[in-house]
Coordinates of C-alpha atoms in Angstrom, one line a residue:
Chain A
M9 CA -0.7 -16.6 79.3
T10 CA -1.7 -15.1 82.7
E11 CA 1.9 -15.5 84.1
E12 CA 3.1 -13.5 81.0
K13 CA 0.5 -10.8 81.7
T14 CA 1.4 -10.2 85.4
Q15 CA 5.1 -9.9 84.3
N16 CA 4.2 -7.3 81.6
D17 CA 2.1 -5.3 84.3
S18 CA 5.0 -5.4 86.9
K19 CA 7.5 -4.2 84.3
S20 CA 5.2 -1.4 83.2
R21 CA 4.9 -0.1 86.7
V22 CA 8.5 0.5 86.7
S23 CA 8.8 4.3 86.3
F24 CA 10.1 5.9 83.1
L25 CA 12.9 7.6 85.1
S26 CA 14.2 4.5 86.7
K27 CA 14.1 2.7 83.4
A28 CA 16.0 5.6 81.7
K29 CA 18.5 5.6 84.7
R30 CA 19.1 1.9 84.2
E31 CA 19.6 2.2 80.3
F32 CA 21.9 5.2 80.6
S33 CA 24.1 3.5 83.1
K34 CA 24.6 0.7 80.8
D35 CA 25.4 2.7 77.8
K36 CA 28.5 4.9 78.4
V37 CA 28.2 6.7 75.1
G38 CA 24.7 7.7 75.8
L39 CA 25.5 8.8 79.2
I40 CA 28.4 10.9 78.0
S41 CA 26.3 12.4 75.2
L42 CA 23.5 13.4 77.6
I43 CA 26.0 15.2 79.6
V44 CA 27.7 16.9 76.7
V45 CA 24.4 17.9 75.2
V46 CA 22.8 19.2 78.6
S47 CA 25.9 21.1 79.5
L48 CA 26.5 22.7 76.0
L49 CA 22.8 23.8 75.8
L50 CA 23.2 25.3 79.2
F51 CA 26.3 27.1 78.3
I52 CA 25.0 28.3 74.9
F53 CA 21.8 29.6 76.2
I54 CA 23.2 31.4 79.3
A55 CA 26.4 32.7 77.5
A56 CA 24.4 34.1 74.6
I57 CA 22.5 36.4 77.1
F58 CA 25.9 38.1 78.1
I59 CA 27.2 38.6 74.6
P60 CA 26.6 42.2 73.7
T61 CA 24.8 42.6 70.4
K62 CA 27.7 44.8 68.9
D63 CA 30.1 41.8 69.2
F64 CA 28.2 40.0 66.3
V65 CA 26.8 42.9 64.3
N66 CA 29.2 45.6 64.2
V67 CA 31.4 44.9 61.1
N68 CA 35.1 46.1 61.5
I69 CA 37.0 45.4 58.3
M70 CA 40.4 46.2 59.9
D71 CA 40.1 43.0 62.1
Q72 CA 39.1 40.9 59.2
F73 CA 40.3 37.3 59.3
L74 CA 42.5 37.5 62.3
T75 CA 44.1 34.1 63.3
P76 CA 42.8 32.4 66.4
G77 CA 44.5 33.8 69.5
T78 CA 45.3 37.1 68.2
S79 CA 44.3 40.4 70.1
G80 CA 41.8 38.6 72.4
H81 CA 39.8 36.7 69.8
I82 CA 40.2 33.1 70.9
L83 CA 38.8 31.5 67.8
G84 CA 39.8 34.4 65.6
T85 CA 37.5 36.7 63.5
D86 CA 35.5 36.2 60.1
D87 CA 35.2 38.3 57.0
G88 CA 33.6 41.2 59.0
G89 CA 36.1 41.3 61.8
R90 CA 33.6 39.8 64.1
D91 CA 34.6 37.6 67.0
E92 CA 34.2 33.9 65.9
L93 CA 33.4 32.5 69.4
A94 CA 30.7 35.1 70.1
M95 CA 29.2 34.5 66.7
L96 CA 29.5 30.5 67.5
I97 CA 27.5 30.9 70.7
V98 CA 25.1 33.1 69.2
A99 CA 24.5 31.3 66.0
S100 CA 24.1 28.0 67.9
R101 CA 21.6 29.3 70.1
N102 CA 19.6 30.5 67.1
S103 CA 20.0 27.2 65.3
L104 CA 19.1 25.0 68.3
F105 CA 16.1 27.4 69.1
I106 CA 14.7 26.9 65.7
S107 CA 15.3 23.2 65.4
I108 CA 14.0 22.4 69.0
S109 CA 10.7 24.5 68.5
F110 CA 10.2 23.2 65.2
T111 CA 10.5 19.6 66.5
V112 CA 8.3 20.1 69.2
L113 CA 5.5 21.6 66.9
T114 CA 5.7 18.9 64.4
T115 CA 5.5 16.3 67.1
I116 CA 2.4 17.8 68.5
I117 CA 0.7 18.1 65.2
G118 CA 1.9 14.5 64.4
L119 CA 0.3 13.5 67.9
I120 CA -3.0 15.1 67.4
I121 CA -3.5 13.8 63.7
G122 CA -2.0 10.4 64.5
L123 CA -4.1 9.8 67.5
T124 CA -7.2 10.8 65.6
A125 CA -6.4 8.6 62.7
G126 CA -5.6 5.6 64.8
Y127 CA -8.2 5.7 67.2
F128 CA -11.2 6.4 64.8
G129 CA -9.9 4.2 62.1
G130 CA -12.2 3.7 58.9
G131 CA -12.9 6.6 56.7
V132 CA -11.2 9.2 59.0
D133 CA -8.0 7.1 59.0
W134 CA -8.3 6.4 55.3
G135 CA -8.7 10.2 54.5
I136 CA -6.0 11.4 56.6
M137 CA -3.5 8.7 55.6
R138 CA -4.1 9.3 51.7
L139 CA -3.6 13.1 52.5
T140 CA -0.5 12.5 54.5
E141 CA 0.8 10.3 51.9
F142 CA 0.3 12.7 49.1
L143 CA 1.9 15.5 51.1
Q144 CA 4.9 13.3 51.9
L145 CA 5.5 13.0 48.2
L146 CA 6.1 16.7 47.8
P147 CA 9.8 17.8 47.8
T148 CA 9.8 19.6 51.1
M149 CA 13.1 21.2 50.8
M150 CA 12.3 22.9 47.5
L151 CA 9.0 24.0 48.7
V152 CA 10.4 25.6 51.8
M153 CA 13.0 27.6 49.6
V154 CA 10.2 28.8 47.4
V155 CA 7.9 29.8 50.2
V156 CA 10.6 31.5 52.1
T157 CA 11.3 33.4 48.8
I158 CA 7.7 34.5 48.4
V159 CA 7.1 35.6 52.0
S160 CA 9.3 38.6 51.8
E161 CA 9.0 39.6 55.6
Y162 CA 9.8 36.8 57.9
N163 CA 11.6 36.1 61.3
A164 CA 12.4 33.1 63.3
V165 CA 8.9 32.5 64.3
T166 CA 7.4 32.7 60.7
L167 CA 10.3 30.5 59.6
I168 CA 9.3 27.8 62.1
L169 CA 5.8 28.1 61.0
I170 CA 6.9 27.5 57.4
F171 CA 8.9 24.5 58.3
T172 CA 6.2 23.0 60.4
A173 CA 3.5 23.6 57.7
L174 CA 5.4 21.9 55.1
S175 CA 6.9 19.0 57.2
W176 CA 4.4 18.0 60.0
M177 CA 3.7 14.8 58.0
S178 CA 6.5 12.6 59.2
G179 CA 5.2 12.0 62.6
V180 CA 1.7 11.0 61.7
R181 CA 2.3 7.7 60.5
F182 CA 4.5 6.7 63.4
V183 CA 1.9 7.8 66.0
R184 CA -1.0 6.3 64.0
S185 CA 0.6 2.8 63.9
L186 CA 1.4 3.0 67.6
T187 CA -2.4 4.2 68.3
L188 CA -3.6 1.3 66.2
T189 CA -1.8 -1.5 68.3
Q190 CA -2.9 0.2 71.6
S191 CA -6.6 0.5 70.4
R192 CA -7.0 -3.4 70.0
L193 CA -5.9 -3.9 73.7
D194 CA -8.4 -4.5 76.4
Y195 CA -7.9 -1.4 78.5
V196 CA -8.9 0.9 75.6
K197 CA -12.1 -1.3 75.0
A198 CA -12.7 -1.0 78.9
S199 CA -12.4 2.7 78.6
K200 CA -14.7 2.9 75.7
L201 CA -17.2 0.6 77.6
S202 CA -17.1 2.7 80.7
G203 CA -18.3 5.5 78.7
A204 CA -15.3 7.7 78.5
S205 CA -15.3 10.2 75.6
P206 CA -13.0 9.6 72.7
L207 CA -10.8 12.6 73.8
R208 CA -10.5 11.2 77.2
T209 CA -9.6 7.7 76.1
M210 CA -6.9 9.2 73.7
L211 CA -5.4 11.7 76.1
V212 CA -5.7 9.8 79.4
E213 CA -5.5 6.1 78.4
I214 CA -3.6 5.8 75.2
L215 CA -1.2 8.8 75.2
P216 CA 0.6 7.7 78.3
N217 CA 1.4 4.5 76.8
L218 CA 3.0 6.1 73.8
S219 CA 4.9 9.0 75.5
S220 CA 8.1 7.0 75.8
F221 CA 8.1 6.0 72.2
I222 CA 7.3 9.6 71.2
L223 CA 10.2 11.0 73.4
A224 CA 12.5 8.7 71.6
D225 CA 11.2 9.6 68.2
L226 CA 11.3 13.3 68.9
T227 CA 15.0 13.0 70.1
L228 CA 15.9 11.3 66.8
N229 CA 13.9 13.8 64.8
L230 CA 15.8 16.7 66.4
A231 CA 19.0 15.4 65.0
G232 CA 17.4 15.5 61.5
N233 CA 16.0 18.9 61.9
I234 CA 19.1 20.5 63.0
G235 CA 20.5 19.4 59.7
M236 CA 17.5 20.8 58.0
E237 CA 17.9 24.3 59.6
V238 CA 21.7 24.2 59.0
G239 CA 21.1 23.1 55.4
L240 CA 18.7 25.8 54.5
S241 CA 20.6 28.6 56.1
Y242 CA 23.7 27.4 54.4
L243 CA 21.9 27.8 51.0
G244 CA 20.8 31.3 52.3
F245 CA 17.0 30.4 52.8
G246 CA 16.9 30.1 56.5
L247 CA 17.0 33.1 58.9
P248 CA 17.3 36.5 57.4
A249 CA 20.9 37.6 56.5
S250 CA 21.3 39.6 59.7
T251 CA 20.7 36.7 62.0
H252 CA 23.6 34.1 62.4
S253 CA 22.9 30.6 62.3
L254 CA 25.3 27.4 62.3
G255 CA 24.5 27.2 58.5
T256 CA 25.4 30.9 57.8
L257 CA 28.8 30.3 59.5
L258 CA 29.4 27.2 57.4
Q259 CA 28.5 29.3 54.2
L260 CA 31.9 30.9 54.5
A261 CA 33.4 27.6 53.4
T262 CA 32.1 28.0 49.8
D263 CA 35.1 30.4 49.2
P264 CA 38.0 28.0 48.5
N265 CA 40.3 30.4 50.3
N266 CA 38.3 30.2 53.5
M267 CA 38.1 26.4 53.0
T268 CA 41.9 25.7 52.7
D269 CA 43.7 28.6 54.5
R270 CA 41.2 30.0 57.0
L271 CA 39.9 26.7 58.7
W272 CA 38.9 28.7 61.7
V273 CA 36.1 30.5 60.0
W274 CA 34.0 27.4 59.4
L275 CA 35.4 24.4 61.3
P276 CA 34.2 25.3 64.7
S277 CA 30.7 25.5 63.5
A278 CA 31.1 22.2 61.5
I279 CA 32.3 20.5 64.8
V280 CA 29.6 22.0 66.9
I281 CA 27.0 20.5 64.4
L282 CA 28.7 17.1 64.3
L283 CA 28.9 17.0 68.2
F284 CA 25.2 18.0 68.7
T285 CA 23.7 15.6 66.0
I286 CA 26.0 12.6 67.1
A287 CA 25.3 13.1 70.7
I288 CA 21.5 13.6 70.1
V289 CA 21.3 10.4 68.0
S290 CA 22.9 8.3 70.7
I291 CA 20.7 9.8 73.4
G292 CA 17.8 9.0 71.1
Q293 CA 18.9 5.4 70.8
V294 CA 19.0 5.0 74.6
L295 CA 15.6 6.4 74.9
R296 CA 14.4 4.1 72.2
R297 CA 15.5 1.3 74.4
V298 CA 13.7 2.7 77.3
A299 CA 10.6 2.7 75.3
D300 CA 10.9 -0.6 73.9
Q301 CA 12.3 -2.9 76.7
R302 CA 12.8 -5.9 74.4
Q303 CA 15.7 -4.1 73.1
S304 CA 17.2 -3.3 76.5
L305 CA 20.8 -3.6 77.4
A306 CA 20.1 -3.9 81.0
Chain B
M19 CA -0.6 -7.7 36.8
W20 CA -1.3 -5.3 34.0
K21 CA -4.8 -4.5 35.7
L22 CA -3.0 -3.7 38.9
I23 CA -0.5 -1.4 36.9
L24 CA -3.3 0.4 35.2
K25 CA -5.3 0.9 38.4
R26 CA -2.1 2.3 40.2
V27 CA -1.4 4.7 37.2
L28 CA -5.0 5.9 37.2
L29 CA -4.7 6.7 40.9
M30 CA -2.1 9.0 39.9
I31 CA -4.4 11.2 38.0
P32 CA -6.1 12.9 41.3
Q33 CA -2.6 13.1 42.6
L34 CA -1.2 14.8 39.9
L35 CA -4.3 17.3 39.6
L36 CA -3.8 18.2 43.3
M37 CA 0.0 18.5 43.0
T38 CA -0.4 20.9 39.8
L39 CA -2.9 23.0 41.5
L40 CA -0.6 23.4 44.4
I41 CA 2.3 24.4 42.1
F42 CA 0.2 26.7 40.1
A43 CA -1.0 28.5 43.2
I44 CA 2.6 28.9 44.5
A45 CA 3.6 30.1 41.0
K46 CA 0.8 32.6 41.1
L47 CA 1.9 33.8 44.4
M48 CA 5.4 34.6 43.2
P49 CA 5.9 38.2 42.4
G50 CA 6.4 39.0 38.7
D51 CA 5.4 37.6 35.4
P52 CA 7.2 36.5 32.2
F53 CA 7.5 40.2 31.2
T54 CA 9.1 41.4 34.4
G55 CA 12.5 41.0 32.8
R56 CA 11.7 43.3 30.0
F57 CA 11.3 46.4 32.1
S58 CA 13.3 49.3 30.9
P59 CA 13.1 53.1 31.0
Q60 CA 12.0 53.0 27.3
L61 CA 9.1 50.7 28.1
D62 CA 5.6 52.0 27.5
L63 CA 3.5 50.8 30.4
S64 CA 0.3 50.4 28.3
E65 CA 2.3 48.3 25.9
L66 CA 3.3 46.1 28.8
A67 CA -0.4 45.9 29.7
R68 CA -1.3 44.8 26.1
L69 CA 1.3 42.1 26.1
R70 CA 0.1 40.8 29.5
K71 CA -3.5 40.7 28.0
E72 CA -2.2 39.0 25.0
A73 CA -0.5 36.4 27.1
G74 CA -3.7 35.9 28.8
L75 CA -2.5 36.9 32.3
D76 CA -5.9 38.7 32.7
D77 CA -8.1 35.7 32.3
P78 CA -9.6 33.8 35.4
W79 CA -7.3 31.4 37.2
Y80 CA -8.9 28.3 36.1
V81 CA -8.6 29.3 32.4
Q82 CA -4.8 30.1 33.0
Y83 CA -4.5 26.9 35.0
F84 CA -5.7 24.6 32.2
R85 CA -3.7 26.7 29.6
W86 CA -0.6 26.1 31.8
I87 CA -1.2 22.4 32.0
G88 CA -1.9 22.2 28.2
N89 CA 1.5 24.0 27.4
A90 CA 3.3 21.8 30.0
L91 CA 2.0 18.7 28.2
H92 CA 3.3 20.1 25.0
G93 CA 6.6 20.8 26.5
H94 CA 6.2 24.6 26.6
F95 CA 7.4 26.0 29.9
G96 CA 8.2 29.5 28.7
D97 CA 11.4 31.3 28.9
S98 CA 13.9 31.9 31.6
Y99 CA 14.0 35.9 31.8
V100 CA 17.5 36.0 33.4
L101 CA 19.1 33.4 30.7
Q102 CA 16.8 34.4 28.0
K103 CA 16.5 30.7 26.9
P104 CA 13.5 28.3 26.8
V105 CA 13.3 26.5 30.1
V106 CA 13.1 23.3 28.5
T107 CA 16.6 23.7 26.8
L108 CA 18.0 24.9 30.1
M109 CA 16.6 21.7 32.0
G110 CA 17.8 19.4 29.1
E111 CA 21.4 20.7 29.5
R112 CA 21.3 19.9 33.2
L113 CA 19.3 16.8 33.4
G114 CA 22.0 14.7 31.7
N115 CA 24.5 15.7 34.4
T116 CA 21.9 15.0 37.4
I117 CA 21.1 11.5 35.7
V118 CA 24.7 10.5 35.6
L119 CA 25.3 11.6 39.2
S120 CA 22.1 9.9 40.5
L121 CA 22.9 6.6 38.5
F122 CA 26.4 6.4 40.1
T123 CA 25.1 7.3 43.5
T124 CA 22.3 4.6 43.2
V125 CA 24.7 1.9 42.1
F126 CA 27.2 2.8 45.0
L127 CA 24.3 3.0 47.5
Y128 CA 23.2 -0.6 46.9
L129 CA 26.8 -1.8 46.5
F130 CA 27.5 -0.5 49.9
G131 CA 24.2 -1.0 51.8
I132 CA 23.5 -4.7 51.1
P133 CA 26.9 -6.2 52.0
M134 CA 26.9 -4.1 55.0
A135 CA 23.6 -5.5 56.1
V136 CA 24.5 -9.1 55.2
A137 CA 27.7 -8.8 57.1
S138 CA 25.9 -7.3 60.2
A139 CA 23.1 -10.0 60.2
K140 CA 25.6 -12.9 59.8
N141 CA 27.7 -11.6 62.7
E142 CA 24.8 -10.3 64.9
G143 CA 26.0 -8.9 68.4
K144 CA 29.6 -9.1 67.2
F145 CA 32.1 -6.2 66.6
I146 CA 31.3 -6.1 62.7
D147 CA 27.5 -5.8 63.6
R148 CA 28.0 -3.2 66.4
F149 CA 30.4 -1.3 63.9
W150 CA 27.9 -1.0 61.1
L151 CA 25.1 -0.4 63.5
T152 CA 27.2 2.8 64.9
F153 CA 28.2 3.9 61.5
N154 CA 24.6 3.9 60.3
S155 CA 23.3 5.7 63.3
I156 CA 25.9 8.4 62.9
T157 CA 25.3 8.8 59.2
Y158 CA 21.5 9.0 59.9
G159 CA 22.0 11.9 62.4
V160 CA 24.8 13.9 60.9
P161 CA 23.7 16.6 58.3
A162 CA 25.2 15.4 54.9
L163 CA 26.4 18.9 54.0
V164 CA 28.9 19.1 56.8
I165 CA 30.3 15.8 55.7
F166 CA 30.4 17.1 51.9
L167 CA 32.5 19.9 53.2
F168 CA 35.0 17.7 54.9
V169 CA 35.2 15.4 52.0
L170 CA 35.7 18.4 49.6
F171 CA 38.3 19.9 51.8
L172 CA 40.2 16.6 52.4
F173 CA 40.0 14.7 49.0
G174 CA 39.4 17.9 46.7
Y175 CA 41.6 20.6 48.0
T176 CA 44.1 19.0 50.5
L177 CA 44.9 15.9 48.7
Q178 CA 43.8 17.0 45.3
W179 CA 42.7 13.6 44.2
F180 CA 39.3 14.7 42.7
P181 CA 38.2 17.7 40.9
T182 CA 36.4 20.4 43.3
S183 CA 33.9 21.8 40.7
G184 CA 32.2 21.3 37.3
S185 CA 31.0 18.1 35.6
V186 CA 33.6 17.6 32.8
N187 CA 37.2 18.7 32.1
I188 CA 37.3 21.2 29.1
D189 CA 40.5 19.6 27.8
A190 CA 38.8 16.4 27.5
E191 CA 38.6 15.0 24.0
G192 CA 36.8 12.2 22.2
F193 CA 33.8 10.2 23.3
V194 CA 35.8 7.9 25.7
G195 CA 37.8 10.9 27.0
I196 CA 34.6 13.0 27.9
W197 CA 33.0 10.1 29.6
L198 CA 36.0 9.2 31.7
S199 CA 36.2 12.8 32.7
K200 CA 32.5 12.8 33.5
I201 CA 32.8 9.7 35.6
Y202 CA 35.9 11.2 37.4
H203 CA 33.8 14.3 38.5
V204 CA 31.0 12.3 39.9
I205 CA 33.0 9.6 41.8
L206 CA 33.8 11.8 44.9
P207 CA 30.2 13.4 45.3
S208 CA 28.2 10.0 44.6
V209 CA 30.4 7.8 46.7
T210 CA 29.9 10.4 49.6
I211 CA 26.0 10.4 49.2
A212 CA 26.1 6.7 48.8
A213 CA 28.0 6.2 52.1
L214 CA 26.0 8.6 53.9
S215 CA 22.5 7.2 52.9
T216 CA 22.7 3.5 53.7
V217 CA 20.7 3.5 56.9
G218 CA 17.3 2.8 55.2
I219 CA 18.7 -0.2 53.1
F220 CA 20.9 -1.4 56.1
T221 CA 18.1 -1.4 58.7
Y222 CA 15.4 -3.0 56.5
L223 CA 17.7 -5.7 55.2
R224 CA 19.4 -6.5 58.5
T225 CA 16.1 -6.5 60.3
G226 CA 14.7 -8.7 57.7
L227 CA 17.4 -11.2 57.6
L228 CA 17.3 -11.6 61.5
D229 CA 13.5 -11.9 61.5
N230 CA 13.3 -14.5 58.6
R231 CA 16.0 -16.8 60.3
N232 CA 13.1 -18.2 62.6
Q233 CA 10.4 -18.2 59.9
D234 CA 8.6 -21.5 59.1
F235 CA 9.9 -21.5 55.4
V236 CA 13.6 -21.4 56.8
R237 CA 13.1 -24.0 59.2
T238 CA 11.3 -26.3 56.6
A239 CA 14.2 -25.8 54.2
R240 CA 16.6 -26.6 57.1
A241 CA 14.6 -29.8 57.9
K242 CA 14.7 -30.8 54.3
G243 CA 18.6 -30.7 54.5
V244 CA 19.2 -27.7 52.2
P245 CA 22.6 -26.6 52.5
E246 CA 23.2 -23.5 54.9
K247 CA 24.6 -21.4 52.1
Q248 CA 21.7 -22.1 50.0
I249 CA 19.2 -21.4 52.8
F250 CA 20.7 -18.1 53.4
W251 CA 20.8 -16.8 49.9
K252 CA 17.8 -18.5 48.3
H253 CA 15.4 -18.5 51.1
N254 CA 16.3 -16.0 53.6
F255 CA 18.0 -13.2 51.6
R256 CA 15.7 -13.3 48.7
N257 CA 12.5 -12.7 50.9
S258 CA 14.5 -10.1 52.9
M259 CA 15.1 -8.1 49.8
L260 CA 11.4 -7.4 49.2
P261 CA 11.1 -4.1 51.2
I262 CA 14.4 -3.1 49.6
A263 CA 13.1 -3.7 46.2
Q264 CA 9.9 -1.9 47.1
N265 CA 11.9 1.0 48.3
F266 CA 13.7 1.4 45.0
G267 CA 11.2 4.0 43.6
F268 CA 11.4 6.3 46.6
Q269 CA 15.1 5.9 47.0
I270 CA 15.7 7.1 43.3
V271 CA 13.5 10.1 43.8
A272 CA 15.3 10.9 47.2
I273 CA 18.6 10.9 45.5
F274 CA 17.3 12.9 42.6
S275 CA 15.9 15.7 44.8
G276 CA 18.5 15.4 47.4
S277 CA 21.0 16.7 45.0
I278 CA 20.8 20.4 45.8
F279 CA 23.3 20.3 48.5
V280 CA 25.8 18.0 46.6
E281 CA 25.5 20.0 43.4
Q282 CA 25.9 23.3 45.4
I283 CA 29.0 22.3 47.4
F284 CA 30.7 20.4 44.6
N285 CA 29.6 23.1 42.1
Y286 CA 28.2 20.4 39.9
P287 CA 26.1 21.9 37.0
G288 CA 22.9 19.8 37.5
M289 CA 19.3 20.3 38.2
G290 CA 19.7 20.9 41.8
L291 CA 22.2 23.8 41.2
L292 CA 19.7 25.1 38.5
Y293 CA 16.9 25.3 40.9
Y294 CA 19.2 26.9 43.5
S295 CA 20.5 29.5 41.0
S296 CA 17.0 30.3 39.8
I297 CA 15.6 30.8 43.2
S298 CA 18.7 33.2 43.8
T299 CA 18.0 35.0 40.7
R300 CA 14.1 35.0 41.1
D301 CA 13.8 33.2 37.8
Y302 CA 10.0 32.1 38.4
A303 CA 9.6 30.3 35.1
V304 CA 12.5 27.9 35.8
I305 CA 11.4 27.4 39.3
T306 CA 7.9 26.4 38.4
A307 CA 9.0 24.1 35.7
L308 CA 11.5 22.4 38.1
M309 CA 8.9 22.1 40.8
L310 CA 6.6 20.3 38.4
F311 CA 9.4 18.2 37.3
Y312 CA 10.3 17.1 40.8
G313 CA 6.7 16.7 41.7
F314 CA 6.0 14.5 38.7
L315 CA 9.1 12.5 39.6
S316 CA 8.1 11.6 43.0
L317 CA 4.7 10.7 41.9
V318 CA 6.3 8.4 39.2
G319 CA 8.6 7.0 41.9
A320 CA 5.7 6.1 44.2
V321 CA 4.0 4.1 41.3
L322 CA 7.3 2.4 40.4
S323 CA 7.6 1.2 43.9
D324 CA 4.1 -0.1 43.9
I325 CA 4.6 -1.9 40.5
I326 CA 8.0 -3.4 41.8
L327 CA 6.3 -4.7 44.8
A328 CA 3.5 -6.4 42.7
W329 CA 6.1 -7.8 40.4
V330 CA 8.6 -9.4 43.0
D331 CA 5.9 -10.3 45.5
P332 CA 3.1 -12.6 43.9
R333 CA 1.0 -12.1 47.1
V334 CA 0.3 -8.6 46.3
R335 CA -0.9 -9.5 42.8
I336 CA -3.4 -12.0 43.9
S337 CA -4.9 -9.8 46.6

């Protein structure tokens, strides 16, 4: 028993970064995914700064549906004669900005509520969990669609807030169960006995022990949230029509002519979505192994 | 058992109350009312005000709420002002299609998910296991709608094996002909959804099968000399299926309410497409009725899951 304990202690002293390094070096797919995601993110966010607004706003019917490679349009043009490549970069930036901020926000809310429920337990826990369970039963997608329709004036920020308000519940259960297991451990009892305030125990003692799990969960959720953003804007309930997103580019595929004869208007955005989500999931799986060393490949 | 079911159904009442209040609030926030569609240059505004008063739209909200609940219980959801038909008729036309689609999806889902998990668990760490693990992590992350588009492009338009829209061929004749045509229309969407949604079943069942391998009841059976095949199916598999059985209610609801994308992309006239089109045309009576329908459905799904759990697992019944 004591031997096992010291082993655990020495293991947890290994820093997160060195564990991550070890796991990534053992998983080639994860490593490639990390490189792909980081370089694509940098490229998209930097390139988007240099694209003049007129490139993706001004409509020029004369240049409609140019095939890739003609008159300087590397990926061709869409139904409005706009350059596909410029649109793709700006759309990816918008989609990723929304999904990332939405994921971070829901994680923070999940952390606050989950920590509270798991730490205090009893009546607080019961109340929070019944409410969360009830809200999870609601058809989120449909509610988002309705709320977006009711709120007539909205922009990216309001959209993120609507998403968050209707789907913060998913993280709560996860954080709560992690907190419950931690709360039973001696170090939490020691912290309580030494007179630390609940807030201090939660944030200084418990939270650092959950962080690697939460990072892994956040990464995996990001993939799902990219899907949600893409889906809603595909249906026309995402960003306002003037703002491009990967979903609005995909929307062009609803026209059978575009789908079969003008692959360049929708295929690039579909590929970008696939690339991002698959890469993010494989990064998330490596991070999960970092958090839970029992699954380690190293 | 009956006591447990009764208790669980009674627990649904406060949930139902909360949910209907929420939907009612959203419905009240939506612009327009049942008479919005009758606007015309000839219309007298005082006449409109009289109609509104008669319909009780000037009453306090709680009076309106209980009247709305009462009407809903009697199956009155008002008229769609876009299509000028009772909402119930509209929903009835579409419900059948969605049920057929969901039924096929559910069957395919378990048909794919269970053998996948069994094959994986039996070959832990080998190629088959890694293959299905990778498959499920990809389908978990990738947005279904992108795959729907690829599938529609490949099998619908390019190879032309399956129809690209509708729920039945207009040329189909006779009972058998119509049903064959209906099934032909749902195969592509239902197989696609099923193949993309196995991750839950796969993960639960695979983990269960691997964990139960070292449980006491399996060791006891092995010590008694029970054949390996029987140990696997009668002892291990049956116990590992408990979480899958419990999840059945939620799974059905997820398939039902997840149908918006499929129905939109495959242009399949079901409830999801009705919801989508009524939001696009701001047909509020239909939206409200459909929200109520889906909300009620998810509550029933949760109850169903709990009842199934109590039915398959005697431990739950006793405690």
